[in-house]
Tab-separated table of C-alpha atoms in Angstrom:
chain	number	residue	atom	x	y	z
A	464	MET	CA	1.661	26.308	0.064
A	465	GLN	CA	4.447	24.763	-2.043
A	466	PHE	CA	5.566	21.164	-1.680
A	467	ILE	CA	8.333	19.275	-3.324
A	468	TYR	CA	7.451	15.467	-3.401
A	469	HIS	CA	10.495	13.445	-3.753
A	470	HIS	CA	10.439	9.687	-4.205
A	471	ARG	CA	12.691	6.821	-5.475
A	472	THR	CA	10.073	4.365	-6.674
A	473	MET	CA	9.593	3.032	-10.217
A	474	GLY	CA	6.258	4.882	-10.361
A	475	ARG	CA	4.130	1.780	-10.716
A	476	SER	CA	1.547	-0.273	-8.730
A	477	SER	CA	0.230	0.823	-5.321
A	478	GLN	CA	3.365	2.932	-4.568
A	479	ALA	CA	2.549	5.255	-7.424
A	480	MET	CA	-1.133	5.259	-6.564
A	481	HIS	CA	-0.247	6.558	-3.183
A	482	ILE	CA	2.033	9.288	-4.686
A	483	ARG	CA	-0.511	10.331	-7.289
A	484	SER	CA	-3.494	10.321	-4.879
A	485	LEU	CA	-1.796	12.544	-2.290
A	486	VAL	CA	-0.311	14.871	-4.937
A	487	GLU	CA	-3.671	15.349	-6.666
A	488	ALA	CA	-5.429	15.963	-3.297
A	489	LEU	CA	-2.908	18.661	-2.399
A	490	LYS	CA	-3.383	20.246	-5.836
A	491	ALA	CA	-7.186	20.119	-5.534
A	492	ASP	CA	-6.884	21.963	-2.227
A	493	GLY	CA	-4.972	24.784	-3.925
A	494	HIS	CA	-1.401	23.862	-3.218
A	495	GLU	CA	1.508	23.747	-5.588
A	496	VAL	CA	3.366	20.415	-5.838
A	497	THR	CA	6.535	19.542	-7.804
A	498	ILE	CA	7.360	15.836	-8.176
A	499	VAL	CA	10.951	14.870	-8.146
A	500	SER	CA	11.335	11.236	-9.478
A	501	PRO	CA	14.141	9.083	-10.823
A	502	PRO	CA	14.805	9.876	-14.479
A	503	GLY	CA	12.197	8.403	-16.862
A	504	VAL	CA	9.617	7.891	-14.056
A	505	ASP	CA	6.299	9.677	-13.923
A	506	PRO	CA	3.912	8.329	-11.192
A	507	LEU	CA	1.043	10.528	-12.390
A	508	LYS	CA	1.007	8.589	-15.753
A	509	SER	CA	2.028	5.146	-14.608
A	510	ALA	CA	0.127	4.848	-11.276
A	511	GLY	CA	-1.790	1.536	-11.151
A	512	MET	CA	0.346	-0.185	-13.790
A	513	MET	CA	1.712	-3.634	-12.766
A	514	PRO	CA	5.283	-3.655	-11.476
A	515	PHE	CA	7.994	-5.390	-13.437
A	516	LEU	CA	7.519	-8.984	-12.330
A	517	ARG	CA	9.124	-10.958	-15.041
A	518	LYS	CA	11.929	-10.669	-17.469
A	519	GLU	CA	9.504	-10.648	-20.446
A	520	ASP	CA	7.582	-7.660	-19.050
A	521	ARG	CA	8.029	-4.820	-21.547
A	522	ALA	CA	9.806	-1.517	-20.509
A	523	ARG	CA	10.613	1.503	-22.548
A	524	GLY	CA	13.357	4.194	-22.413
A	525	LEU	CA	14.969	4.602	-18.988
A	526	GLN	CA	12.429	2.256	-17.536
A	527	ARG	CA	14.449	-0.581	-19.035
A	528	ILE	CA	17.415	0.376	-16.798
A	529	TRP	CA	15.244	0.467	-13.699
A	530	LYS	CA	13.676	-2.835	-14.644
A	531	TYR	CA	17.055	-4.366	-15.120
A	532	ILE	CA	18.363	-3.123	-11.776
A	533	SER	CA	15.153	-4.141	-10.001
A	534	CYS	CA	14.667	-7.596	-11.568
A	535	GLU	CA	18.131	-8.957	-12.586
A	536	CYS	CA	20.839	-7.381	-10.322
A	537	PRO	CA	22.150	-9.561	-7.526
A	538	GLN	CA	20.859	-8.392	-4.158
A	539	PHE	CA	24.152	-6.923	-3.031
A	540	VAL	CA	24.639	-4.955	-6.239
A	541	PHE	CA	21.038	-3.791	-5.981
A	542	GLU	CA	21.664	-2.344	-2.529
A	543	VAL	CA	24.874	-0.692	-3.778
A	544	PHE	CA	22.848	1.068	-6.439
A	545	GLU	CA	20.419	2.215	-3.730
A	546	LEU	CA	23.298	3.763	-1.764
A	547	LEU	CA	24.831	5.297	-4.950
A	548	TYR	CA	21.579	7.058	-5.625
A	549	ASN	CA	22.505	9.488	-2.783
A	550	LEU	CA	25.328	10.754	-4.919
A	551	PHE	CA	23.039	11.393	-7.919
A	552	LEU	CA	20.279	13.037	-5.918
A	553	PRO	CA	21.789	16.593	-5.399
A	554	PHE	CA	21.824	17.010	-9.149
A	555	ARG	CA	18.246	16.112	-9.325
A	556	LEU	CA	16.726	17.579	-6.166
A	557	LEU	CA	18.959	20.532	-5.168
A	558	PRO	CA	18.083	22.708	-8.251
A	559	VAL	CA	14.365	22.288	-7.466
A	560	LEU	CA	14.847	23.175	-3.811
A	561	LEU	CA	16.828	26.330	-4.767
A	562	ARG	CA	14.154	27.432	-7.276
A	563	GLN	CA	11.500	27.126	-4.589
A	564	PRO	CA	12.905	28.660	-1.392
A	565	ASN	CA	9.600	28.462	0.441
A	566	ALA	CA	8.703	24.815	-0.422
A	567	VAL	CA	8.348	22.052	2.091
A	568	LEU	CA	10.173	18.913	1.210
A	569	TYR	CA	7.971	15.913	1.353
A	570	GLU	CA	9.932	12.690	0.842
A	571	ARG	CA	8.857	9.086	0.667
A	572	HIS	CA	11.369	7.086	2.669
A	573	ALA	CA	13.452	4.467	0.876
A	574	TYR	CA	16.075	2.070	1.956
A	575	PHE	CA	19.618	3.681	2.371
A	576	MET	CA	18.418	7.034	1.305
A	577	PHE	CA	19.609	10.065	3.337
A	578	MET	CA	20.544	12.782	0.863
A	579	GLY	CA	17.044	14.331	0.684
A	580	VAL	CA	16.944	14.949	4.508
A	581	LEU	CA	20.588	16.116	4.411
A	582	LEU	CA	19.719	18.712	1.708
A	583	GLY	CA	16.588	19.772	3.518
A	584	ASN	CA	18.496	20.453	6.721
A	585	TRP	CA	21.293	22.234	4.940
A	586	LEU	CA	18.803	24.687	3.377
A	587	LYS	CA	16.839	24.828	6.628
A	588	ARG	CA	13.677	23.423	5.071
A	589	PRO	CA	10.821	21.538	6.797
A	590	VAL	CA	11.213	17.924	5.825
A	591	ILE	CA	8.189	15.590	6.065
A	592	LEU	CA	9.204	11.963	5.767
A	593	GLU	CA	6.646	9.378	4.758
A	594	VAL	CA	7.360	5.850	5.958
A	595	ASN	CA	5.666	2.799	4.287
A	596	GLU	CA	8.295	0.199	5.266
A	597	LEU	CA	11.395	-0.272	7.344
A	598	SER	CA	14.388	-2.559	7.425
A	599	GLY	CA	13.841	-5.467	9.766
A	600	PHE	CA	10.444	-6.186	8.335
A	601	THR	CA	9.900	-8.544	5.394
A	602	ARG	CA	10.942	-6.762	2.147
A	603	VAL	CA	9.829	-7.941	-1.297
A	604	ARG	CA	13.426	-7.728	-2.597
A	605	GLY	CA	15.186	-8.948	0.497
A	606	LEU	CA	17.952	-7.147	2.467
A	607	ILE	CA	21.577	-7.832	3.041
A	608	MET	CA	22.978	-4.627	4.558
A	609	GLY	CA	20.249	-4.377	7.233
A	610	ARG	CA	22.463	-2.928	9.917
A	611	LEU	CA	23.593	-0.053	7.614
A	612	ALA	CA	19.946	0.557	6.626
A	613	ARG	CA	18.961	0.792	10.297
A	614	ARG	CA	21.801	3.322	10.975
A	615	ILE	CA	20.739	5.491	8.214
A	616	ASP	CA	17.109	5.303	9.338
A	617	ALA	CA	18.236	6.378	12.793
A	618	TRP	CA	20.126	9.362	11.355
A	619	ILE	CA	17.288	10.680	9.144
A	620	PHE	CA	14.661	10.052	11.797
A	621	SER	CA	16.528	12.259	14.203
A	622	ARG	CA	16.707	15.049	11.664
A	623	ALA	CA	13.373	14.947	9.837
A	624	THR	CA	10.836	17.680	10.967
A	625	TYR	CA	7.966	15.277	10.977
A	626	ILE	CA	7.645	11.475	10.219
A	627	LEU	CA	4.437	10.129	8.791
A	628	CYS	CA	4.009	6.372	9.184
A	629	VAL	CA	1.172	4.474	7.498
A	630	SER	CA	0.747	2.317	10.582
A	631	ARG	CA	1.271	2.383	14.323
A	632	VAL	CA	3.633	-0.562	13.986
A	633	LEU	CA	5.960	1.599	11.862
A	634	ALA	CA	5.510	4.627	14.139
A	635	ASN	CA	6.578	2.662	17.181
A	636	GLU	CA	9.581	1.282	15.354
A	637	ALA	CA	10.590	4.754	14.093
A	638	GLN	CA	10.610	5.993	17.693
A	639	ARG	CA	12.674	3.010	18.788
A	640	ARG	CA	15.237	4.094	16.102
A	641	GLY	CA	15.549	7.599	17.352
A	642	ALA	CA	12.628	9.535	16.302
A	643	LYS	CA	11.158	12.011	18.795
A	644	VAL	CA	7.650	10.934	19.872
A	645	GLU	CA	6.236	14.383	19.119
A	646	ARG	CA	7.496	14.276	15.555
A	647	VAL	CA	5.943	10.907	14.746
A	648	HIS	CA	2.360	10.637	13.331
A	649	VAL	CA	0.221	7.809	12.009
A	650	LEU	CA	-1.574	8.338	8.699
A	651	PRO	CA	-2.929	5.183	7.073
A	652	ASN	CA	-3.672	4.966	3.392
A	653	ALA	CA	-6.992	6.163	2.000
A	654	ILE	CA	-9.251	6.428	-1.063
A	655	ASP	CA	-10.134	8.917	-3.777
A	656	VAL	CA	-13.762	9.532	-3.127
A	657	ASN	CA	-14.354	10.442	-6.795
A	658	ARG	CA	-13.492	6.788	-7.878
A	659	PHE	CA	-15.998	5.211	-5.593
A	660	ARG	CA	-19.071	7.471	-5.818
A	661	GLY	CA	-20.290	6.309	-9.214
A	662	PRO	CA	-23.149	3.933	-10.007
A	663	GLY	CA	-22.725	0.325	-9.064
A	664	LEU	CA	-21.551	-1.974	-11.903
A	665	ARG	CA	-22.141	-5.204	-10.054
A	666	GLN	CA	-24.450	-7.009	-12.460
A	667	PRO	CA	-22.570	-6.641	-15.800
A	668	VAL	CA	-19.281	-7.967	-14.226
A	669	ARG	CA	-21.181	-10.859	-12.510
A	670	ALA	CA	-22.908	-11.687	-15.752
A	671	ARG	CA	-19.751	-11.576	-17.781
A	672	LEU	CA	-17.942	-13.965	-15.356
A	673	GLY	CA	-20.892	-16.259	-14.804
A	674	LEU	CA	-21.368	-15.348	-11.145
A	675	GLU	CA	-24.977	-14.321	-11.147
A	676	ASP	CA	-26.243	-16.945	-8.674
A	677	SER	CA	-23.108	-17.108	-6.562
A	678	ILE	CA	-21.883	-15.721	-3.221
A	679	VAL	CA	-18.643	-14.283	-4.366
A	680	LEU	CA	-15.627	-14.054	-2.060
A	681	GLY	CA	-13.079	-11.681	-3.597
A	682	HIS	CA	-9.620	-10.180	-3.410
A	683	VAL	CA	-7.881	-7.476	-5.610
A	684	GLY	CA	-4.196	-6.878	-5.634
A	685	LEU	CA	-0.667	-8.008	-6.558
A	686	PHE	CA	-0.477	-11.746	-5.779
A	687	LEU	CA	2.477	-12.205	-3.476
A	688	PRO	CA	3.423	-15.268	-1.393
A	689	TRP	CA	2.583	-13.684	1.951
A	690	ASP	CA	-0.964	-12.739	0.844
A	691	ARG	CA	-1.818	-16.438	1.367
A	692	LEU	CA	-4.404	-16.547	-1.373
A	693	ASP	CA	-3.671	-20.305	-1.590
A	694	ALA	CA	-4.999	-20.668	2.025
A	695	LEU	CA	-8.144	-18.817	0.888
A	696	ILE	CA	-8.656	-21.334	-1.887
A	697	GLU	CA	-8.130	-24.251	0.576
A	698	VAL	CA	-10.532	-22.823	3.141
A	699	VAL	CA	-13.204	-22.254	0.526
A	700	LYS	CA	-12.790	-25.876	-0.580
A	701	CYS	CA	-13.650	-26.858	3.044
A	702	ILE	CA	-16.731	-24.678	3.469
A	703	ARG	CA	-18.321	-25.172	0.041
A	704	GLY	CA	-19.732	-28.413	1.334
A	705	GLN	CA	-22.033	-26.322	3.329
A	706	HIS	CA	-22.624	-23.690	0.761
A	707	PRO	CA	-21.890	-24.813	-2.815
A	708	GLU	CA	-22.938	-21.365	-4.146
A	709	ILE	CA	-19.680	-19.865	-2.899
A	710	ARG	CA	-17.252	-18.859	-5.627
A	711	VAL	CA	-13.851	-17.015	-5.445
A	712	LEU	CA	-12.864	-14.076	-7.615
A	713	LEU	CA	-9.220	-13.035	-7.734
A	714	VAL	CA	-8.489	-9.838	-9.584
A	715	GLY	CA	-4.847	-9.062	-10.409
A	716	ASP	CA	-1.695	-10.778	-11.241
A	717	GLY	CA	1.667	-11.438	-9.534
A	718	PRO	CA	4.435	-13.908	-8.801
A	719	GLU	CA	1.927	-16.315	-7.121
A	720	MET	CA	-0.409	-16.519	-10.093
A	721	GLN	CA	0.818	-19.905	-11.356
A	722	ASN	CA	0.868	-21.330	-7.856
A	723	LEU	CA	-2.710	-20.258	-7.264
A	724	LYS	CA	-3.790	-21.836	-10.546
A	725	GLN	CA	-2.096	-25.048	-9.559
A	726	THR	CA	-3.734	-24.970	-6.062
A	727	ALA	CA	-7.170	-24.495	-7.572
A	728	PHE	CA	-6.555	-27.398	-9.991
A	729	ARG	CA	-5.183	-29.684	-7.317
A	730	LEU	CA	-8.318	-29.125	-5.209
A	731	GLY	CA	-10.678	-29.551	-8.103
A	732	MET	CA	-11.586	-25.885	-7.796
A	733	GLU	CA	-10.684	-24.648	-11.222
A	734	ARG	CA	-14.330	-23.825	-11.957
A	735	GLU	CA	-14.964	-22.242	-8.606
A	736	VAL	CA	-11.972	-19.978	-8.595
A	737	ILE	CA	-12.154	-17.131	-11.193
A	738	PHE	CA	-8.991	-15.439	-12.191
A	739	SER	CA	-9.876	-12.161	-14.056
A	740	GLY	CA	-6.204	-11.193	-14.620
A	741	PRO	CA	-5.074	-7.609	-14.276
A	742	VAL	CA	-7.798	-5.084	-15.094
A	743	PRO	CA	-7.586	-1.365	-15.915
A	744	ARG	CA	-7.430	0.705	-12.739
A	745	ASP	CA	-10.646	2.536	-13.568
A	746	ASP	CA	-12.394	-0.826	-13.692
A	747	VAL	CA	-11.396	-1.990	-10.278
A	748	PRO	CA	-14.408	-0.501	-8.450
A	749	ALA	CA	-16.761	-2.464	-10.715
A	750	TYR	CA	-14.906	-5.777	-9.929
A	751	ILE	CA	-15.096	-5.087	-6.202
A	752	ASP	CA	-18.752	-4.301	-6.563
A	753	ALA	CA	-19.293	-7.819	-8.058
A	754	MET	CA	-18.052	-9.283	-4.823
A	755	ASP	CA	-20.243	-10.164	-1.830
A	756	ILE	CA	-17.360	-10.399	0.734
A	757	CYS	CA	-13.854	-9.197	0.356
A	758	VAL	CA	-11.009	-11.117	1.968
A	759	LEU	CA	-7.425	-10.481	2.993
A	760	PRO	CA	-6.266	-13.939	4.024
A	761	ASP	CA	-3.040	-12.339	5.256
A	762	SER	CA	-1.243	-9.044	5.149
A	763	SER	CA	2.177	-7.475	6.074
A	764	ALA	CA	2.646	-6.853	9.778
A	765	PHE	CA	3.532	-3.218	9.149
A	766	GLY	CA	1.897	-1.942	5.866
A	767	SER	CA	-1.419	-0.238	5.250
A	768	PRO	CA	-3.107	-2.215	2.412
A	769	ILE	CA	-4.747	0.137	-0.111
A	770	ALA	CA	-7.092	-2.713	-1.199
A	771	LEU	CA	-8.742	-2.743	2.188
A	772	PHE	CA	-9.774	0.924	1.966
A	773	GLU	CA	-11.121	0.265	-1.613
A	774	PHE	CA	-13.209	-2.686	-0.432
A	775	MET	CA	-14.650	-0.700	2.385
A	776	ALA	CA	-15.380	2.298	-0.024
A	777	MET	CA	-17.513	-0.030	-2.107
A	778	GLY	CA	-19.528	-0.976	0.996
A	779	LYS	CA	-18.135	-4.531	1.212
A	780	PRO	CA	-17.798	-6.502	4.501
A	781	CYS	CA	-14.131	-7.503	4.802
A	782	VAL	CA	-12.731	-10.556	6.513
A	783	VAL	CA	-9.200	-9.593	7.633
A	784	PRO	CA	-6.365	-10.919	9.873
A	785	ASP	CA	-5.879	-9.415	13.320
A	786	LEU	CA	-2.777	-7.412	12.701
A	787	GLY	CA	-1.629	-4.000	13.952
A	788	PRO	CA	-2.148	-2.031	10.655
A	789	ILE	CA	-5.636	-3.623	10.192
A	790	ARG	CA	-6.591	-2.705	13.731
A	791	ASP	CA	-5.633	0.953	12.935
A	792	VAL	CA	-8.640	0.899	10.488
A	793	ILE	CA	-11.010	-1.919	11.312
A	794	ASP	CA	-13.414	-2.271	14.330
A	795	ASP	CA	-14.086	-5.914	14.676
A	796	HIS	CA	-17.650	-6.985	13.779
A	797	VAL	CA	-18.449	-3.271	13.208
A	798	THR	CA	-16.536	-2.300	10.060
A	799	GLY	CA	-15.212	-5.766	9.317
A	800	VAL	CA	-14.621	-9.217	10.709
A	801	MET	CA	-11.240	-10.119	12.083
A	802	PHE	CA	-9.834	-13.561	12.631
A	803	PRO	CA	-6.587	-14.535	14.524
A	804	HIS	CA	-3.697	-14.130	12.233
A	805	GLY	CA	-2.671	-17.463	10.565
A	806	ASP	CA	-5.661	-19.403	11.803
A	807	CYS	CA	-7.302	-20.976	8.736
A	808	ASN	CA	-10.057	-22.541	10.742
A	809	ALA	CA	-11.015	-19.123	12.203
A	810	LEU	CA	-10.845	-17.658	8.628
A	811	GLY	CA	-13.340	-20.233	7.501
A	812	GLN	CA	-15.677	-19.517	10.460
A	813	ALA	CA	-15.452	-15.771	9.799
A	814	LEU	CA	-16.361	-16.278	6.126
A	815	LEU	CA	-19.303	-18.510	7.084
A	816	SER	CA	-20.676	-16.027	9.517
A	817	LEU	CA	-21.062	-13.549	6.636
A	818	VAL	CA	-22.127	-16.102	3.979
A	819	GLN	CA	-24.964	-17.223	6.245
A	820	ASP	CA	-26.158	-13.776	7.221
A	821	PRO	CA	-26.880	-11.404	4.293
A	822	ALA	CA	-28.298	-8.743	6.686
A	823	LEU	CA	-24.955	-8.762	8.589
A	824	ARG	CA	-23.107	-8.301	5.278
A	825	ILE	CA	-25.076	-5.247	4.504
A	826	GLN	CA	-24.750	-3.802	7.918
A	827	ILE	CA	-20.996	-4.194	8.203
A	828	GLY	CA	-20.478	-3.060	4.611
A	829	ALA	CA	-22.545	0.084	5.059
A	830	GLN	CA	-20.692	0.962	8.382
A	831	ALA	CA	-17.302	0.379	6.586
A	832	LYS	CA	-18.288	2.685	3.784
A	833	ASP	CA	-19.294	5.413	6.169
A	834	THR	CA	-16.152	5.101	8.221
A	835	VAL	CA	-13.685	5.122	5.224
A	836	PHE	CA	-15.421	8.118	3.717
A	837	GLU	CA	-15.391	9.951	7.048
A	838	ARG	CA	-11.794	9.253	8.044
A	839	HIS	CA	-9.697	7.807	5.261
A	840	THR	CA	-9.831	9.948	2.198
A	841	TRP	CA	-6.815	11.453	0.325
A	842	THR	CA	-8.369	14.831	0.781
A	843	ALA	CA	-8.211	14.379	4.579
A	844	ASN	CA	-4.706	13.013	4.361
A	845	ALA	CA	-3.592	16.016	2.346
A	846	ARG	CA	-5.063	18.424	4.793
A	847	PHE	CA	-3.288	16.592	7.612
A	848	VAL	CA	-0.013	17.121	5.835
A	849	VAL	CA	-0.708	20.798	5.354
A	850	GLN	CA	-1.500	21.150	9.067
A	851	LEU	CA	1.824	19.531	9.866
A	852	ALA	CA	3.641	21.859	7.405
A	853	LEU	CA	2.044	24.755	9.121
A	854	GLY	CA	2.992	23.477	12.547
A	855	GLU	CA	-0.541	23.147	13.770
A	856	SER	CA	-0.805	20.771	16.733
A	857	SER	CA	-4.397	19.822	15.688
A	858	ALA	CA	-2.842	17.546	13.086
A	859	ARG	CA	-2.243	14.840	15.712
A	860	THR	CA	-5.506	13.094	14.963
A	861	PHE	CA	-4.066	9.580	14.257
A	862	ALA	CA	-1.042	9.969	16.488
A	863	GLN	CA	-3.335	9.661	19.615
A	864	MET	CA	-3.817	5.906	18.997
A	865	ASN	CA	-2.432	3.536	21.553
A	866	PRO	CA	0.781	1.766	20.745
A	867	VAL	CA	0.857	-1.874	19.598
A	868	ASP	CA	3.573	-4.469	19.815
A	869	CYS	CA	5.561	-5.452	16.821
A	870	ASP	CA	8.151	-7.980	16.101
A	871	THR	CA	10.833	-6.965	13.541
A	872	ASP	CA	13.032	-10.114	13.725
C-alpha cells in the first residue's frame, strides 16, 4: 500500500520517535510511505534529539524559525501561527496527494489543523487521524483559544475515516466531540524490537556511574514539572532509612533539571541521585538495563508514555500511577506495580515492595517484557494501521477495551 504521513511537529524528541518508528515499521512490511513535514524538518534524522527547551539551544536553517516561534512567541501569536499553517498546507501536501492517487492519508493530529482532513475529503481519500493529545487536557505550551480548537476537533473527527487514539481516555473524548464509535480505535505506543534484543549492558554503565552495589531506581525522559521527579527524590529520602543501598538514576534533561538538582541538594541527596544528562538514543537501553526498578512518579492523564514500553522491553518492573493510559498497558502486580495517583506514601510502599523482594522484581519484569513484545511493537501497530486502511474489521483489537472516565477541565 501507499501512505502519505503528514505531521506538524518539529521532528524531535518522542514525537519524532513515534513518527519514525511507525514509518519504518510500515516500510519494513513492504509498504511505501511518503512523509510530509514542515519545511526544514526531517523526523527520520532528528528523532530522539532533545526539543528546543532554552534560548541558547542551537538550531540551524529553517529550524531556527520553528525554534523562535515555539520558544519565544507570545501564546496568542503562537496559536495564530498554528491556524495560519492551514493556509500553507495545500502548497505542501496537495501536490503529494495528486502524485499518489491511491495513497492513504495518515495524519498526526495537531491543534487547530483541519486542512489535511479537508484535502483528503475533497480528493475522496481515506484519512486516518492519529490523536496523541486534545484541547482541554494539559498542554506543554498552554492554550488560549480552547473553544476554537474544540470546534475544529469536532469538525475533523466527524470527517476522518478512522481515528487512532493512543489511550482510551482520548478515544472517549474524541467520541464526545463527534467521532462515531465505530471509527475510533485505541492504539498505544510501542517499541522497536530490534533496539531491545541486544546483549545486556548493565554492568559497564553501573560501573561507570559507581552503582555496582546499589539498588537503582531509575527514570528516562524529558524532565517536565508534571513528571513529579521531585516527589520521587523526596520519597526515596524517606525510604533510604530502611534501605541505604537505594540510589536514583535520572537519565535525560528538561525544564525541571535545575529544580531537581536543588531538591536533591536540599535533602542532602546529591550523592544518592545521579543525573546522567541526555544520552544518545542508541545508549538508552543500556541505561535502562542499569536500573533495578523503573519509576513513573506521575504521568499525563491522556498520553501513552513511550518510556514505559521501553522499561518493560528491558524486563524491568515498573512502579506507575493508576491512570487510564497506564491501565491500557499495565496489569497491576503482574506486569507492573500501580499506586493511587498522587499518593506519595503509596509510591514509597510500592517501591519498598520491590526493593525488598528481588524474586518479585524478576517475575514482574519478565512478564512485562513478554507482554510488550507480544502486544506493543511498532510492527504490530503498523499492521493494525494497514488493516484499518484495508477496511478489515479484525483491526478492532484495542478498541474492545472498556471505557474509562476522564476529566478534561
